[in-house]
XYZ file of C-alpha atoms in Angstrom:
717
model
C -3.684 58.090 84.340
C -5.425 59.302 81.049
C -4.514 57.923 77.612
C -2.424 61.013 76.630
C 0.033 60.580 79.457
C 3.101 58.268 80.030
C 4.731 57.784 83.435
C 7.982 56.243 84.514
C 9.739 56.342 87.853
C 13.089 55.259 89.351
C 15.200 56.104 92.491
C 18.160 58.557 92.927
C 19.966 59.424 96.233
C 17.139 58.292 98.245
C 14.494 60.099 96.160
C 11.913 58.789 93.902
C 11.932 60.547 90.562
C 8.488 60.449 88.689
C 8.670 61.504 84.978
C 5.360 62.185 83.098
C 4.710 63.043 79.606
C 1.516 64.912 79.131
C -0.615 67.044 76.706
C 1.227 65.798 73.532
C 1.419 63.296 70.774
C 1.862 59.691 71.677
C 1.865 56.542 69.860
C -1.269 55.802 67.814
C -2.413 59.384 68.405
C -3.018 62.184 65.946
C -1.111 65.478 65.921
C -1.928 67.874 68.920
C -0.213 70.555 71.036
C 3.212 70.726 72.435
C 4.298 67.931 74.725
C 5.605 68.686 78.158
C 7.915 66.472 80.201
C 7.208 66.890 83.872
C 9.265 65.558 86.877
C 8.537 65.256 90.561
C 11.109 64.583 93.226
C 9.409 62.582 95.987
C 10.915 61.821 99.405
C 9.626 59.638 102.205
C 8.630 61.350 105.375
C 9.078 59.166 108.289
C 6.836 61.214 110.560
C 3.727 61.001 108.381
C 4.639 57.630 106.743
C 3.891 58.932 103.185
C 5.839 60.174 100.124
C 5.833 64.036 99.878
C 6.797 66.218 96.890
C 10.247 67.847 97.393
C 10.409 69.842 94.024
C 9.331 69.874 90.442
C 10.606 70.633 87.009
C 9.560 70.488 83.329
C 10.758 70.515 79.747
C 8.997 71.424 76.721
C 9.272 69.457 73.513
C 8.942 71.216 70.123
C 5.811 70.786 68.185
C 7.520 69.211 65.103
C 8.013 65.983 67.129
C 5.132 63.491 67.188
C 4.356 60.055 68.516
C 6.457 60.435 71.548
C 7.416 57.468 73.798
C 9.617 57.122 76.928
C 12.305 54.471 76.127
C 13.733 54.354 79.666
C 15.263 56.186 82.564
C 17.957 55.545 85.124
C 21.213 56.949 86.374
C 24.542 57.101 84.338
C 27.822 59.061 84.883
C 28.637 62.208 82.758
C 32.175 61.792 81.433
C 32.613 65.613 81.751
C 32.446 65.690 85.556
C 32.177 62.047 86.621
C 28.936 62.688 88.393
C 26.028 60.087 88.299
C 23.003 61.892 86.862
C 19.405 60.818 86.158
C 18.469 60.598 82.510
C 15.386 59.987 80.511
C 15.412 58.794 76.816
C 12.579 59.599 74.441
C 11.780 58.406 71.096
C 9.627 60.432 68.610
C 8.942 60.549 64.777
C 10.116 63.524 62.944
C 9.348 63.272 59.190
C 9.109 60.450 56.580
C 9.244 57.768 59.241
C 12.583 59.101 60.513
C 12.809 58.026 64.283
C 14.460 60.713 66.421
C 16.044 59.809 69.862
C 17.138 62.232 72.440
C 18.611 61.692 75.896
C 18.036 64.287 78.689
C 20.018 64.683 81.819
C 18.301 66.011 84.961
C 20.499 68.223 87.150
C 19.971 68.946 90.977
C 18.311 72.251 89.973
C 15.559 70.230 88.015
C 16.844 71.699 84.850
C 16.916 69.292 81.844
C 19.989 69.242 79.529
C 19.797 67.562 75.979
C 22.862 65.533 76.286
C 22.676 63.271 73.239
C 20.373 63.127 70.069
C 20.449 61.065 66.903
C 18.154 59.903 64.144
C 17.695 56.497 62.642
C 15.454 54.829 59.907
C 14.573 52.152 62.142
C 12.488 51.883 65.389
C 14.271 50.703 68.372
C 12.323 48.261 70.699
C 13.326 46.924 73.994
C 17.086 46.092 73.081
C 18.391 49.489 73.953
C 20.815 50.122 76.834
C 22.228 53.407 78.267
C 25.683 53.222 79.648
C 28.137 55.664 81.334
C 29.240 58.552 79.297
C 26.393 58.539 78.196
C 26.641 55.786 75.601
C 23.569 54.331 73.945
C 23.778 50.697 72.794
C 21.110 48.971 70.568
C 20.461 46.103 68.351
C 18.991 46.045 64.832
C 18.403 42.683 63.152
C 21.637 40.810 64.095
C 24.115 43.718 64.529
C 24.771 45.808 67.524
C 25.489 49.685 67.236
C 26.342 52.279 69.726
C 26.795 56.071 69.828
C 28.683 58.125 72.385
C 28.135 61.756 73.552
C 31.887 62.191 73.112
C 31.894 61.295 69.498
C 28.347 61.701 68.311
C 28.811 59.086 65.611
C 27.001 55.814 65.198
C 29.611 52.795 65.397
C 28.962 49.179 64.245
C 30.306 46.575 66.626
C 32.602 44.056 64.922
C 31.634 41.266 67.219
C 28.498 39.215 66.373
C 26.562 39.071 69.511
C 23.290 37.239 69.690
C 22.361 39.035 72.862
C 24.066 41.238 75.591
C 23.194 40.306 79.168
C 25.394 42.788 81.022
C 27.365 46.004 80.418
C 29.785 47.744 82.885
C 33.219 48.990 83.475
C 36.304 47.213 84.676
C 39.351 49.064 86.031
C 42.258 49.453 83.538
C 40.022 47.949 80.922
C 37.157 50.397 80.461
C 33.582 49.655 79.327
C 32.925 45.948 78.606
C 29.957 43.918 77.368
C 29.116 40.385 78.451
C 26.942 38.546 76.011
C 26.371 35.411 73.963
C 28.567 34.875 70.806
C 27.677 32.521 68.117
C 30.459 29.852 67.632
C 31.627 28.990 64.126
C 32.158 25.331 63.530
C 35.829 26.026 62.987
C 36.389 27.751 66.258
C 38.168 26.053 69.038
C 35.788 24.698 71.860
C 33.006 23.964 69.370
C 31.922 20.586 68.325
C 32.891 19.968 64.564
C 29.570 18.246 63.843
C 27.077 18.912 66.648
C 23.919 16.872 66.805
C 20.435 18.583 66.681
C 19.943 17.803 70.444
C 23.034 19.569 71.681
C 23.301 22.231 69.035
C 21.212 24.706 71.007
C 23.523 24.240 73.956
C 26.917 24.331 72.338
C 26.655 26.686 69.387
C 26.852 29.831 71.651
C 29.102 30.897 74.387
C 29.494 33.745 76.906
C 32.344 36.101 76.134
C 33.606 39.475 77.464
C 34.125 42.286 74.868
C 35.989 45.519 75.366
C 34.577 48.619 73.518
C 37.744 50.559 73.703
C 39.953 47.696 72.551
C 37.327 46.312 70.243
C 38.437 42.753 71.104
C 37.263 39.802 73.112
C 39.161 39.836 76.317
C 37.779 36.549 77.794
C 35.634 33.759 76.753
C 36.455 31.359 79.560
C 35.880 31.107 83.335
C 32.427 32.863 82.917
C 29.565 30.431 82.484
C 29.789 26.845 81.499
C 28.265 26.210 78.076
C 25.575 23.855 79.459
C 23.981 26.738 81.089
C 24.117 29.066 78.022
C 20.804 28.305 76.494
C 18.783 28.621 79.831
C 20.407 31.923 81.183
C 17.919 34.889 80.941
C 19.646 37.468 83.055
C 23.089 38.132 84.289
C 24.434 40.392 87.185
C 28.161 40.751 87.607
C 29.207 41.128 91.351
C 33.006 41.417 91.030
C 35.889 41.193 88.563
C 39.528 40.724 88.865
C 42.448 40.134 86.513
C 44.935 37.443 87.669
C 47.893 36.517 85.425
C 46.382 38.501 82.528
C 43.131 36.313 82.812
C 39.734 37.780 83.663
C 38.024 36.241 86.628
C 34.426 36.983 87.388
C 31.927 36.495 90.244
C 28.223 36.754 89.025
C 24.717 35.520 89.522
C 22.382 34.488 86.773
C 18.519 33.772 86.374
C 17.518 30.803 84.320
C 14.418 29.571 82.513
C 14.138 26.937 85.182
C 13.198 29.640 87.738
C 16.507 29.357 89.483
C 19.147 31.773 90.896
C 22.664 30.460 90.331
C 26.002 31.758 91.618
C 29.072 31.388 89.520
C 32.646 31.906 90.557
C 35.236 31.818 87.790
C 32.884 29.804 85.513
C 31.944 27.244 88.335
C 28.429 27.032 89.816
C 28.642 27.698 93.667
C 25.056 28.048 94.915
C 21.539 27.396 93.574
C 18.166 28.778 94.735
C 14.868 27.655 93.499
C 12.697 30.691 93.163
C 9.098 30.888 94.416
C 7.656 32.310 91.209
C 8.033 31.650 87.521
C 9.555 33.702 84.666
C 12.163 35.845 86.522
C 13.368 38.808 84.547
C 15.619 41.087 86.723
C 17.889 40.932 89.774
C 19.193 43.813 91.912
C 21.729 43.817 94.800
C 20.774 45.281 98.247
C 23.013 45.912 101.096
C 20.955 45.983 104.346
C 24.017 46.814 106.509
C 25.982 44.605 108.918
C 27.491 42.674 105.949
C 24.070 41.259 104.954
C 23.473 41.201 101.164
C 20.309 40.248 99.442
C 19.480 39.658 95.886
C 16.050 41.139 94.978
C 14.419 39.350 91.949
C 11.617 40.598 89.873
C 9.249 38.533 87.853
C 7.163 39.269 84.722
C 3.834 38.325 86.437
C 4.267 41.299 88.812
C 5.854 39.259 91.604
C 9.137 39.781 93.588
C 11.224 38.019 96.204
C 14.486 38.511 98.129
C 17.324 35.906 98.592
C 19.986 35.940 101.163
C 23.547 36.163 99.587
C 25.128 34.199 102.374
C 23.020 30.978 102.232
C 20.960 31.409 99.145
C 17.796 30.974 100.857
C 14.553 32.891 100.199
C 13.971 35.687 102.701
C 10.539 37.066 101.583
C 8.294 37.095 98.640
C 5.597 39.663 97.426
C 2.849 39.540 94.852
C 1.021 42.187 92.743
C 4.115 44.384 92.583
C 4.258 47.072 89.979
C 7.871 48.370 90.713
C 10.900 47.320 92.731
C 13.401 50.102 93.826
C 16.420 49.871 95.962
C 18.030 52.875 97.638
C 18.396 54.483 100.997
C 14.871 56.002 101.291
C 14.896 56.422 105.095
C 18.411 58.114 105.226
C 19.861 55.431 107.634
C 23.056 54.750 105.611
C 21.892 51.361 104.482
C 19.728 50.278 101.550
C 16.082 49.293 101.770
C 13.649 47.962 99.150
C 10.704 50.000 98.090
C 7.764 47.870 96.749
C 5.124 49.727 94.805
C 1.762 47.710 94.476
C -0.893 48.045 91.956
C -3.865 50.018 93.074
C -6.662 50.338 90.554
C -8.522 52.715 92.700
C -5.748 55.231 92.994
C -3.789 56.880 89.998
C -0.894 57.905 92.239
C 1.913 55.450 91.656
C 3.141 55.909 95.282
C -0.198 55.392 97.011
C 0.348 51.780 97.869
C 3.832 50.848 98.897
C 6.108 49.123 101.384
C 9.572 50.025 102.599
C 11.693 47.254 104.294
C 15.311 46.174 104.986
C 13.912 42.655 106.032
C 14.968 43.368 109.521
C 13.735 46.097 111.903
C 12.829 48.802 109.477
C 9.493 48.454 107.986
C 7.132 51.100 106.720
C 3.876 50.524 104.849
C 0.948 52.375 103.441
C -1.259 49.713 105.049
C -2.033 49.406 108.746
C 0.225 46.403 109.156
C 3.896 46.593 108.552
C 4.058 43.043 107.155
C 1.487 41.020 105.555
C 1.175 37.450 106.810
C 1.903 36.202 103.292
C 5.079 38.090 102.942
C 7.187 35.826 105.180
C 7.013 32.082 105.033
C 5.400 30.140 107.896
C 5.510 26.736 109.440
C 8.580 24.717 108.472
C 9.894 27.643 106.270
C 10.302 30.117 109.119
C 14.022 29.451 109.232
C 14.251 31.519 106.011
C 13.967 34.707 107.953
C 16.171 33.609 111.010
C 19.473 35.485 110.020
C 18.424 39.025 110.852
C 16.493 37.806 113.963
C 19.474 35.816 115.176
C 21.836 38.675 114.724
C 19.533 41.002 116.800
C 19.260 38.289 119.465
C 23.098 37.968 119.731
C 23.565 41.736 120.016
C 20.926 41.868 122.802
C 22.450 38.905 124.633
C 26.004 40.533 124.604
C 24.628 43.799 125.948
C 22.774 41.945 128.876
C 26.065 39.959 129.764
C 28.109 43.265 129.612
C 25.569 45.004 132.005
C 25.709 41.954 134.397
C 29.531 42.250 134.539
C 29.269 45.938 135.078
C 26.864 45.488 138.082
C 29.070 42.766 139.673
C 32.120 45.014 139.350
C 30.314 47.832 140.973
C 29.206 45.631 143.880
C 32.810 44.572 144.329
C 34.163 48.160 144.335
C 31.511 49.223 146.865
C 32.315 46.348 149.153
C 36.101 46.972 149.087
C 35.521 50.642 149.511
C 33.355 50.090 152.622
C 35.906 47.611 154.053
C 38.786 50.119 153.714
C 36.760 53.042 155.058
C 35.854 51.068 158.177
C 39.401 50.117 158.769
C 40.288 53.706 158.641
C 37.733 54.779 161.156
C 38.523 51.959 163.610
C 42.387 52.530 163.321
C 43.084 49.041 162.018
C 45.855 48.175 159.530
C 44.575 48.239 155.976
C 45.093 44.818 154.616
C 43.825 45.773 151.271
C 45.713 43.894 148.538
C 47.243 45.572 145.507
C 44.486 44.282 143.397
C 41.848 45.784 145.652
C 43.834 49.063 145.621
C 43.600 49.056 141.792
C 39.767 48.703 142.056
C 39.755 51.555 144.488
C 41.887 53.828 142.401
C 39.260 53.667 139.623
C 36.758 55.600 141.869
C 39.203 58.501 142.315
C 40.085 59.106 138.646
C 43.595 59.458 137.238
C 46.582 60.437 139.332
C 48.701 63.372 138.359
C 51.885 61.128 138.679
C 52.297 59.251 135.424
C 53.784 56.076 137.194
C 51.274 53.422 138.280
C 51.650 50.150 140.224
C 51.167 47.123 138.212
C 50.311 43.867 139.963
C 53.092 41.333 139.491
C 50.379 38.588 139.666
C 49.445 39.621 136.045
C 52.755 37.965 135.053
C 50.792 34.704 134.936
C 48.970 36.084 131.832
C 52.360 36.889 130.148
C 53.050 35.130 126.935
C 55.994 34.818 124.555
C 56.263 37.514 122.017
C 58.251 35.440 119.506
C 55.394 34.675 117.347
C 53.628 38.092 117.573
C 56.257 40.816 117.612
C 58.588 41.431 114.699
C 60.277 44.590 115.736
C 60.704 47.220 118.543
C 61.840 50.695 118.022
C 61.668 54.105 119.785
C 62.170 57.789 119.066
C 62.406 61.135 120.844
C 60.284 63.955 119.525
C 60.626 67.196 121.443
C 59.400 66.252 125.028
C 57.896 62.889 123.970
C 59.010 59.347 123.897
C 57.586 57.341 121.208
C 57.752 53.489 121.305
C 56.560 51.386 118.448
C 55.888 47.623 117.978
C 55.598 46.029 114.547
C 53.340 42.978 114.806
C 53.473 39.858 112.633
C 50.597 38.210 110.800
C 50.136 35.830 113.614
C 48.109 38.410 115.527
C 44.649 37.326 114.708
C 42.771 39.851 116.763
C 40.850 43.180 116.085
C 43.275 45.959 116.331
C 40.712 47.842 118.483
C 41.502 45.469 121.161
C 45.311 45.946 121.256
C 47.231 48.529 123.165
C 50.829 49.216 124.055
C 52.011 49.858 127.575
C 55.355 50.817 129.249
C 56.555 49.685 132.498
C 59.606 50.712 134.521
C 62.181 48.018 134.764
C 62.889 47.897 138.661
C 64.454 45.253 140.869
C 63.207 41.722 140.497
C 61.205 41.596 143.704
C 59.399 44.963 143.145
C 56.134 45.494 141.416
C 55.864 46.793 137.878
C 55.359 50.497 137.586
C 53.158 51.372 134.695
C 53.984 54.622 132.836
C 51.035 56.831 131.883
C 51.104 56.711 127.964
C 48.759 57.043 124.930
C 48.556 54.159 122.676
C 47.466 54.200 119.120
C 47.357 51.595 116.187
C 48.499 53.041 112.844
C 47.949 51.001 109.666
C 49.359 52.106 106.291
C 49.008 50.707 102.782
C 51.912 50.147 100.538
C 49.596 50.604 97.525
C 47.961 53.705 96.119
C 44.224 53.089 96.289
C 42.250 53.947 93.157
C 39.645 56.772 93.238
C 36.269 55.235 93.441
C 34.083 55.438 90.389
C 36.668 57.287 88.298
C 40.106 56.989 86.750
C 42.731 57.127 89.487
C 45.297 59.933 89.398
C 48.593 58.297 88.573
C 51.577 59.868 90.154
C 54.201 60.019 87.262
C 57.867 59.578 87.449
C 58.250 63.316 87.240
C 56.713 63.788 90.735
C 59.183 63.579 93.603
C 59.001 60.759 95.930
C 60.562 60.202 99.365
C 62.126 56.838 99.774
C 62.214 55.332 103.150
C 64.612 52.789 104.649
C 64.100 50.450 107.457
C 66.670 51.276 110.233
C 69.114 52.237 107.448
C 68.858 48.752 105.775
C 68.142 49.165 102.083
C 65.712 46.850 100.620
C 65.746 46.039 96.952
C 62.689 47.098 94.842
C 61.005 44.839 92.483
C 58.471 46.633 90.179
C 55.913 44.130 88.653
C 53.415 45.018 86.235
C 50.251 43.468 87.560
C 46.827 44.808 86.995
C 44.998 43.114 89.926
C 46.512 41.052 92.732
C 45.199 39.156 95.640
C 45.242 41.324 98.875
C 48.008 40.103 101.100
C 49.483 40.982 104.528
C 52.487 42.564 102.928
C 50.359 45.241 101.364
C 49.990 46.860 104.772
C 52.317 47.878 107.557
C 50.679 48.129 111.007
C 52.462 49.637 114.120
C 51.233 49.824 117.617
C 52.632 52.900 119.256
C 52.859 54.434 122.832
C 53.563 58.066 123.404
C 54.562 59.304 126.875
C 56.122 62.378 128.450
C 59.841 62.250 128.728
C 60.359 64.823 131.453
C 59.288 62.699 134.419
C 61.515 59.888 133.242
C 64.518 62.013 133.158
C 64.538 62.102 136.851
C 65.649 58.437 136.939
C 68.791 59.356 134.974
C 69.586 56.155 133.080
C 66.245 54.122 132.906
C 65.004 50.953 131.290
C 61.426 50.336 130.168
C 59.613 47.039 129.577
C 57.350 47.169 126.556
C 54.047 45.258 127.120
C 51.416 44.412 124.518
C 48.035 44.289 126.002
C 45.455 42.088 124.123
C 41.770 42.034 125.221
C 40.003 39.033 123.925
C 36.517 37.491 124.489
C 36.377 34.024 125.878
C 33.341 31.550 125.995
C 30.343 33.242 127.283
C 31.499 36.566 125.761
C 33.590 37.336 129.005
C 36.304 39.783 128.317
C 39.920 38.390 129.184
C 43.155 40.392 128.973
C 46.528 38.879 128.296
C 49.983 40.503 128.174
C 52.890 39.986 125.820
C 56.308 41.158 126.886
C 57.729 42.435 123.826
C 61.207 43.461 125.166
C 63.115 46.207 126.921
C 64.357 49.607 125.720
C 67.131 51.622 127.564
C 67.782 55.353 127.361
C 70.525 57.344 129.142
C 71.030 61.074 129.455
C 74.158 60.623 127.134
C 72.021 59.247 124.463
C 69.578 62.159 124.679
C 72.291 64.838 124.760
C 74.047 63.273 121.895
C 70.727 63.311 119.828
C 71.027 59.629 119.114
C 67.219 58.993 119.146
C 66.101 62.530 118.494
C 63.934 62.789 115.410
C 64.526 65.897 113.466
C 64.369 66.505 109.726
C 66.499 68.801 107.894
C 65.364 70.354 104.480
C 67.494 68.028 102.414
C 66.262 64.821 104.118
C 62.725 65.205 105.434
C 62.186 61.660 106.580
C 64.746 59.005 106.510
C 63.306 55.787 108.017
C 59.898 54.002 108.150
C 59.931 54.247 111.936
C 60.412 58.050 111.818
C 57.212 58.411 109.759
C 55.260 56.233 112.239
C 56.663 58.254 115.135
C 55.482 61.420 113.704
C 52.041 60.080 113.013
C 51.820 58.815 116.585
C 53.135 61.982 118.381
C 51.812 64.771 116.286
C 48.310 66.420 116.504
C 45.775 64.874 114.372
C 42.919 66.746 112.564
C 40.331 65.074 110.378
C 38.306 66.949 107.661
C 35.363 65.524 105.790
C 35.261 67.053 102.404
C 32.007 66.808 100.244
C 31.687 68.250 96.770
C 28.180 67.532 95.405
C 28.905 69.251 91.998
C 32.373 68.352 91.085
C 34.427 65.144 91.526
C 37.391 65.334 93.809
C 39.819 63.615 91.372
C 42.118 66.626 91.448
C 42.693 66.586 95.294
C 46.035 64.725 94.875
C 47.176 67.301 92.316
C 46.343 70.160 94.913
C 48.539 68.486 97.352
C 51.458 67.902 95.112
C 51.491 71.179 93.240
C 49.892 73.886 95.389
C 51.032 72.557 98.860
C 54.462 71.417 97.408
C 54.241 67.882 98.866
C 56.274 64.921 98.217
C 54.819 61.381 98.266
C 56.220 58.834 100.661
C 57.201 56.139 98.137
C 56.571 53.289 100.284
C 53.238 54.649 101.519
C 51.581 56.577 98.720
C 48.633 57.742 100.700
C 51.046 59.889 102.902
C 52.354 63.219 101.542
C 55.032 65.256 103.250
C 54.724 68.966 102.818
C 57.902 70.980 101.823
C 56.225 74.325 101.379
C 58.413 76.919 103.196
C 57.107 78.459 106.398
C 54.778 77.000 109.043
C 53.437 74.223 106.638
C 56.866 72.640 106.243
C 56.936 69.109 107.695
C 53.004 68.773 107.841
C 51.866 65.341 106.773
C 48.525 64.741 104.639
C 46.623 61.627 104.264
C 43.876 61.796 101.633
C 41.348 58.996 101.644
C 38.660 59.305 98.966
C 35.503 57.293 99.771
C 33.577 58.221 96.682
C 34.147 60.470 93.591
C 32.541 63.349 95.595
C 33.451 62.691 99.183
C 36.810 62.128 100.997
C 38.585 62.426 104.279
C 41.613 64.594 104.658
C 43.738 63.856 107.773
C 46.396 66.537 108.642
C 49.189 65.675 111.111
C 51.097 68.703 112.494
C 53.420 69.607 115.424
């Protein structure tokens, strides 16, 4: 790169954005022609194994500006739309040593927008931060200042920070700053007469400051004072407010070349890093619940540390840049390492992309250098991903073996039955063998199946697992539901509900063909990710449900954050079957069975049955409409069980809604106002449509994944 060019790069939505200032005035240069800011969008081509140019853009800077310098570039959200946009901040000298700063947004059309500009009589060095809004924060001498695009005015912070280590947003609190605050001798927690040896340790403490409230919201449960003087970088992983007290989970880099994990102010894990002078840490999600911390060092080195065991996973040297994003489009993150190449001016000529598992791309002939991963006694550091892949492969082999054994058994029994038929012998095939043979012929039209009474050996008591049984009739369908307790410690994907005709004691069970579904609803309204949640005010109508006509007292508590508990969710396991074949029996009784499929030792699948109870229906009950579910206009849905019955019996349509340009924060408003919906009070995620016509009675479930993507589930008859 020539002396009259500057270049910066970072990642955005799987792309690498390369900014370059060229043909203009730079620091220590005399006045020349107009400066042009260029941008290139680069994407990785998995077919060719190189980065290719997707699109370009440019922005011309006026001739009156001189001595231009790129201050930084990254992504922040625009308060007008809530969308994360790439930005670049540039410094220039206008006249009489007046420093001019302007921040440009880059839109998807490669058009630049001057979003914020201001002038100062001082030059900002490296203590500048750009936060969501955008909001620019900097320090001059011993005072911190900030300016927001919403106000356009420079504001002096009242708190006296010596440094700011982290800035971010906390729900219901807003923008906060985590930094070191100098303690006065009169303040609580500081030694009245500190000695020289411990003055450097105890004269500062970490605290969290709210920009909106302009006050310190916490100065405890963050980082112990003994670590204050050695901390060089902080990354906050999670925040929570419990009993009006802020609790934080964070990681920190130290001057001792360590990575330390803190939970509510208590150190939990420590990792000794392989290089010296760490300066930055990033979080990487490689998928499958595996998180890594990627640390950069000032001497152009980098390493990765597993979050679950705090062991070094890999290390790299001569690294110019470390970027984390989904560059391969797999839905998980990878790390992009850019290496210094003195023979090539292209910043993307020497690189490596890896998720430290099975995804590895490199500009070199080998995917991995031998020095990247530890050898000898340190090989165990890269065992977690290999161990996970080995377990998955072993389970697949065992399932294949079981499948082959089952096929051999079915073929053998089928051959035996066929030979008996040809020879005119009595077929002595047992009921269990008949069940195997039936699987070859598909499903029968008759919805009643024989259920081997020997399976009663696998029956277990339902007292500890089942809380309640209920049933409803919707048009020509019988819906049976079971509410389980928290004692059911098994994946809901492995639980189904079955119905069996209750016959004479010595006869076999007759299974009824039905469709089982697990429905889980939250009692709380989930916040919109990355934006301010839409609060449903008191003026919005809400439908209050009762549990089998038993009123429960409501207790409203003003809690900002609470620990997730079992009571926040209600889960029902339902079975839906056709009612017409059952009416032939007149008065009939059904046994409700909970079928649980578990894996035993050796990953073999075992099924156990829990007899939940019995339900009885008569023609008199049906004719009187005792269990018939209908909803008049005045009372759409009366009981909790009615709602779950509708969700189980009605047709379900799922729509994925993506809006790349605008945040979907008004989706709830559209349902309430345009579709004339009412929110189910006990389950705020469900809306009942009261719009006259064919829409009346439709149920909507809006689940927002990101500010710009969500899932709309529609239940209709």
